[in-house]
Coordinates of C-alpha atoms in Angstrom, one line a residue:
Chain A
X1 CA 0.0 0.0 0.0
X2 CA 1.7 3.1 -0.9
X3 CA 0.9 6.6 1.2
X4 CA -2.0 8.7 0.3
X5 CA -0.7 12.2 -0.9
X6 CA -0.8 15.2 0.8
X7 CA 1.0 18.5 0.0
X8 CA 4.2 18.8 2.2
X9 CA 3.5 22.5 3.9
X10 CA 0.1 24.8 3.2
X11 CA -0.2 28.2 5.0
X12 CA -2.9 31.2 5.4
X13 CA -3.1 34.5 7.2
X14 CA -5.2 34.2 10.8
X15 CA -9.1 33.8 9.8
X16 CA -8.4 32.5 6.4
X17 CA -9.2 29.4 5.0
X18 CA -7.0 26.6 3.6
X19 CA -8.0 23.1 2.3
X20 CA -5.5 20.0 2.9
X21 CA -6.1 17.5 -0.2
X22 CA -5.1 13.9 0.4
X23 CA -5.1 11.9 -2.5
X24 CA -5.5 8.2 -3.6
X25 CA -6.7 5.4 -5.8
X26 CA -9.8 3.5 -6.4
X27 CA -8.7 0.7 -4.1
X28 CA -8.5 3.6 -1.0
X29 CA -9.7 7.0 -1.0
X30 CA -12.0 6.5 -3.9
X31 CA -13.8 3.1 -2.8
X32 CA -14.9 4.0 1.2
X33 CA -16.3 7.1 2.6
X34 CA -13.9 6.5 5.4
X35 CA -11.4 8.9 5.3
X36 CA -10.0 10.4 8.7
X37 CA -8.0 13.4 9.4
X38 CA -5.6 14.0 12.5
X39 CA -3.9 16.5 14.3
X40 CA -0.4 16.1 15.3
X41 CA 1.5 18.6 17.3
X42 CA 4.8 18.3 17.8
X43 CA 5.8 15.4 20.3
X44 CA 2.7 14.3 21.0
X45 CA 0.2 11.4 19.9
X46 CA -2.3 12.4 16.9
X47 CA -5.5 13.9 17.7
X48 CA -8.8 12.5 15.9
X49 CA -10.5 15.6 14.1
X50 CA -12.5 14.0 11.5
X51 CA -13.8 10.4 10.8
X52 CA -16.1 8.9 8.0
X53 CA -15.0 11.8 5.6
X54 CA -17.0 14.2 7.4
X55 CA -18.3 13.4 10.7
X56 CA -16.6 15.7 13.8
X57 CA -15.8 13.9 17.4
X58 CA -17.4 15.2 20.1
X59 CA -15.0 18.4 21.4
X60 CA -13.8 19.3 18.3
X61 CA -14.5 22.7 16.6
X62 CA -16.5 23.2 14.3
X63 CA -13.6 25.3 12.2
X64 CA -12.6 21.4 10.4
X65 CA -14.8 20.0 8.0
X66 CA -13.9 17.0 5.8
X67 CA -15.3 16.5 1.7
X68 CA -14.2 13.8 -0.9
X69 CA -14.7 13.9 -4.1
X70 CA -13.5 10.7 -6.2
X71 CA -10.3 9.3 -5.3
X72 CA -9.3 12.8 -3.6
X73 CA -10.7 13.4 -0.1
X74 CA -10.4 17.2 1.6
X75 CA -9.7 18.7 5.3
X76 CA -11.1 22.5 5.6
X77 CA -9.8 24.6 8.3
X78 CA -11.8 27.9 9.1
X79 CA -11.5 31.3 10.2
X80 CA -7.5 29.5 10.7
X81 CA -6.1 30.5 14.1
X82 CA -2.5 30.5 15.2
X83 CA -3.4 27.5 17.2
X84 CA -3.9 25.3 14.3
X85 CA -0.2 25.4 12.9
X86 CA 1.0 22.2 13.4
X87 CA 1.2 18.8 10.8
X88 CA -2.0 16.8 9.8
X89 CA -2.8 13.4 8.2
X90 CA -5.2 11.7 6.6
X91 CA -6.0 8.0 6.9
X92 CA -8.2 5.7 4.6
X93 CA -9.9 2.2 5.1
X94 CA -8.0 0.2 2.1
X95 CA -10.0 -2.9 2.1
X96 CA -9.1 -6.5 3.6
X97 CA -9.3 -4.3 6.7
X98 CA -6.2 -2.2 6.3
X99 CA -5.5 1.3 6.5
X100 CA -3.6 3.6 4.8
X101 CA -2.0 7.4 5.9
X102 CA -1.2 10.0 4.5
X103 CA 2.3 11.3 3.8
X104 CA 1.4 14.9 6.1
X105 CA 1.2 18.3 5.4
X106 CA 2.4 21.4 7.6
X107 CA -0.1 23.9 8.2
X108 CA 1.7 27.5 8.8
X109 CA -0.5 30.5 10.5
X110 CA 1.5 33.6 8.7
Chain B
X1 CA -11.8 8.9 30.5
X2 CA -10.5 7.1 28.1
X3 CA -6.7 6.3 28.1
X4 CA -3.8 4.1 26.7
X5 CA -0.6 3.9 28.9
X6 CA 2.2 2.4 27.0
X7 CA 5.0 1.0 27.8
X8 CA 8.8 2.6 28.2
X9 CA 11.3 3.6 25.4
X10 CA 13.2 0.6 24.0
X11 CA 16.9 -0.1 22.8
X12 CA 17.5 -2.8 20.7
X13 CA 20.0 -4.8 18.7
X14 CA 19.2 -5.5 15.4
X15 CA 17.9 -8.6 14.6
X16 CA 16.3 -9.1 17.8
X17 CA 12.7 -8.3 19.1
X18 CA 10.8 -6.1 20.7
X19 CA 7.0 -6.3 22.5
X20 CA 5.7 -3.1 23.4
X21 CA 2.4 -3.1 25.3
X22 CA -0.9 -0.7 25.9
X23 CA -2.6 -0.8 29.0
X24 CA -6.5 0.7 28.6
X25 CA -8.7 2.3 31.2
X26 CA -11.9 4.2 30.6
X27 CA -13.9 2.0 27.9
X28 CA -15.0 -1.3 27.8
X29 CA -11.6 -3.0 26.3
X30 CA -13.1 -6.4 25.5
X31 CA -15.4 -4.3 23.0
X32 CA -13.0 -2.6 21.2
X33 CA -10.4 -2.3 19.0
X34 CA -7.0 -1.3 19.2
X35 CA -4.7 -0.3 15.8
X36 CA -0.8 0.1 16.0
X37 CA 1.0 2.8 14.1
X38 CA 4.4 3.7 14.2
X39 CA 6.5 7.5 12.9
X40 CA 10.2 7.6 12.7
X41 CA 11.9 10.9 13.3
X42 CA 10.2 13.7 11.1
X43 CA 8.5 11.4 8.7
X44 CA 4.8 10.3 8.6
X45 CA 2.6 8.1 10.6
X46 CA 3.1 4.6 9.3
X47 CA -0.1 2.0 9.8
X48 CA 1.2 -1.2 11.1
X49 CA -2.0 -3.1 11.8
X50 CA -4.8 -4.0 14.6
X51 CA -6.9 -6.4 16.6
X52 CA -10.3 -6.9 17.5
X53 CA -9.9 -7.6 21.1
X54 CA -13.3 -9.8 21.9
X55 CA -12.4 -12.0 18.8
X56 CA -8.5 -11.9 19.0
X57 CA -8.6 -11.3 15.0
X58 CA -5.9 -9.3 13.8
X59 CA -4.4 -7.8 10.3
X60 CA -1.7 -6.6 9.6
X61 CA 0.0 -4.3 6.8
X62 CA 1.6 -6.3 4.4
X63 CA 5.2 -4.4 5.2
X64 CA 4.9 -6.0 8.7
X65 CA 3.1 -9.1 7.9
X66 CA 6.1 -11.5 8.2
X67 CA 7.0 -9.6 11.4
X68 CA 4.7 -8.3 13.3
X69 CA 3.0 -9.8 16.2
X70 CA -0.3 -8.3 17.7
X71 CA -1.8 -9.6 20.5
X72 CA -3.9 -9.2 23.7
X73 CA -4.7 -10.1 27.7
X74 CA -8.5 -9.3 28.4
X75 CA -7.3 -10.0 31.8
X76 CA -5.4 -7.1 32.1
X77 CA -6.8 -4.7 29.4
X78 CA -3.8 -4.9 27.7
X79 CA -2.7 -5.1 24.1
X80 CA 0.7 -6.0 22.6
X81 CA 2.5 -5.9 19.8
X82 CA 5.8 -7.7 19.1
X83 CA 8.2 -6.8 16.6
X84 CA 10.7 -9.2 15.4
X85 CA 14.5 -9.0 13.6
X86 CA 14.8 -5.5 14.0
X87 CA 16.8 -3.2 11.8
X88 CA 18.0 0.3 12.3
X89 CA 14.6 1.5 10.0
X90 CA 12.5 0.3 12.8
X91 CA 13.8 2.9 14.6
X92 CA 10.2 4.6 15.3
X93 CA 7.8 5.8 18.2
X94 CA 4.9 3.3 18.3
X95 CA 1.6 4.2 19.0
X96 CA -1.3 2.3 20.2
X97 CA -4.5 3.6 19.5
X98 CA -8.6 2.8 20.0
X99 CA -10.7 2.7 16.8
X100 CA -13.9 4.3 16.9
X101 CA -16.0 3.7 13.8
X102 CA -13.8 4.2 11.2
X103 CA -11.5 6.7 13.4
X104 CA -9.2 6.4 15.8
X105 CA -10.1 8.7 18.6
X106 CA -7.7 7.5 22.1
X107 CA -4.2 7.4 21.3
X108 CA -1.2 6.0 23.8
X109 CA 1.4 8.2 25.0
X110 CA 4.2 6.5 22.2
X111 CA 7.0 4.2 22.7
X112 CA 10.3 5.3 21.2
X113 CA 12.4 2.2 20.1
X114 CA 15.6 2.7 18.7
X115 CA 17.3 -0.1 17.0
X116 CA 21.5 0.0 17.5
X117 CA 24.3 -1.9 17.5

């Protein structure tokens, strides 16, 4: 299973809005609507922020928002605070339960 | 709440093993599952593979598959998973992690193992 593709490093100005793709194939990304996105600050263990594409855990703001769109799925960050630099990931269901992540992307608040 | 308490950093020889456990509180254990992932230094979150802990079924990437060993002790809450002849790449912190739906929402603290001669 090779990585799902993100873009290395996105950034916005405070209370922009930037979108995170996350790429992959018809065996992945384009076959389940069960994409996840994380939050990972430096040093520390990944933080759930979206599941099943779209679908926010309880405690999380409503500033994320997942989309997907063919094999391409999509992680939306709102009204972006300095708070939210830090890396994200995306993870996929690949079938014969196995999952897949992302290869990351660095979020910058300029 | 929910947590996963791992187990302490690890050092290695190569070619030898390693088991690395996660200890959960919080949730109902024998109803869940529990993934593994691993990052080296500055690179990306690497899946490894997971078990169902009320049926003991497991799967595992198919990097690892010749490998990897995941396993569990209702008993204790806890879940395991063994890594065998190690090389320097498996240098890594390993994570343990609780699925929820198709997420994973309760992460462990991380295990850093390095692998050295």
């Amino acid at each position: 299973q090779s990585a799902l593709t993100q873009p290395a490093s996105m950034s916005g100005s405070p209370g922009q809005s930037i979108t995170i793709s996350c790429t992959g194939t018809n065996s992945d990304v384009g076959s389940y609507n069960l994409v996840s996105w994380y939050q990972q600050n430096p040093g520390k263990a990944p933080k759930l922020i979206i599941y099943e594409v779209n679908e926010r855990p309880s405690g999380v703001s409503n500033r994320f928002s997942g989309s997907k769109s063919g094999n391409t799925a999509s992680l939306t960050i709102s009204g972006l605070q300095a708070e939210d630099e830090t890396d994200y990931y995306c993870c996929s269901y690949a079938g014969d339960k196995t999952y897949v992540f992302g290869t990351g992307t660095k979020v910058t608040v300029l | 709440q929910m947590q996963l308490v791992q187990s302490g950093p690890e050092v290695k020889k190569p070619g030898t093993s390693v088991k690395v456990s996660c200890k959960a509180s919080g949730f109902t254990f024998t109803s869940s599952a529990v993934q593994w992932v691993r990052q080296a230094r500055g690179q990306r979150l690497e899946w490894i593979g997971w078990i169902v802990v009320g049926s003991g079924n497991t799967n595992y990437a198919q990097k690892f598959q010749e490998r990897v060993t995941i396993t569990r002790d209702m008993s204790t809450s806890t879940a395991y998973m063994e890594l065998s002849s190690l090389r320097s790449e498996d240098t890594a912190v390993y994570y343990c992690a609780r699925r929820f739906r198709y997420g994973f929402d309760s992460w462990g603290q991380g295990t850093l193992l390095i692998v050295s001669s």
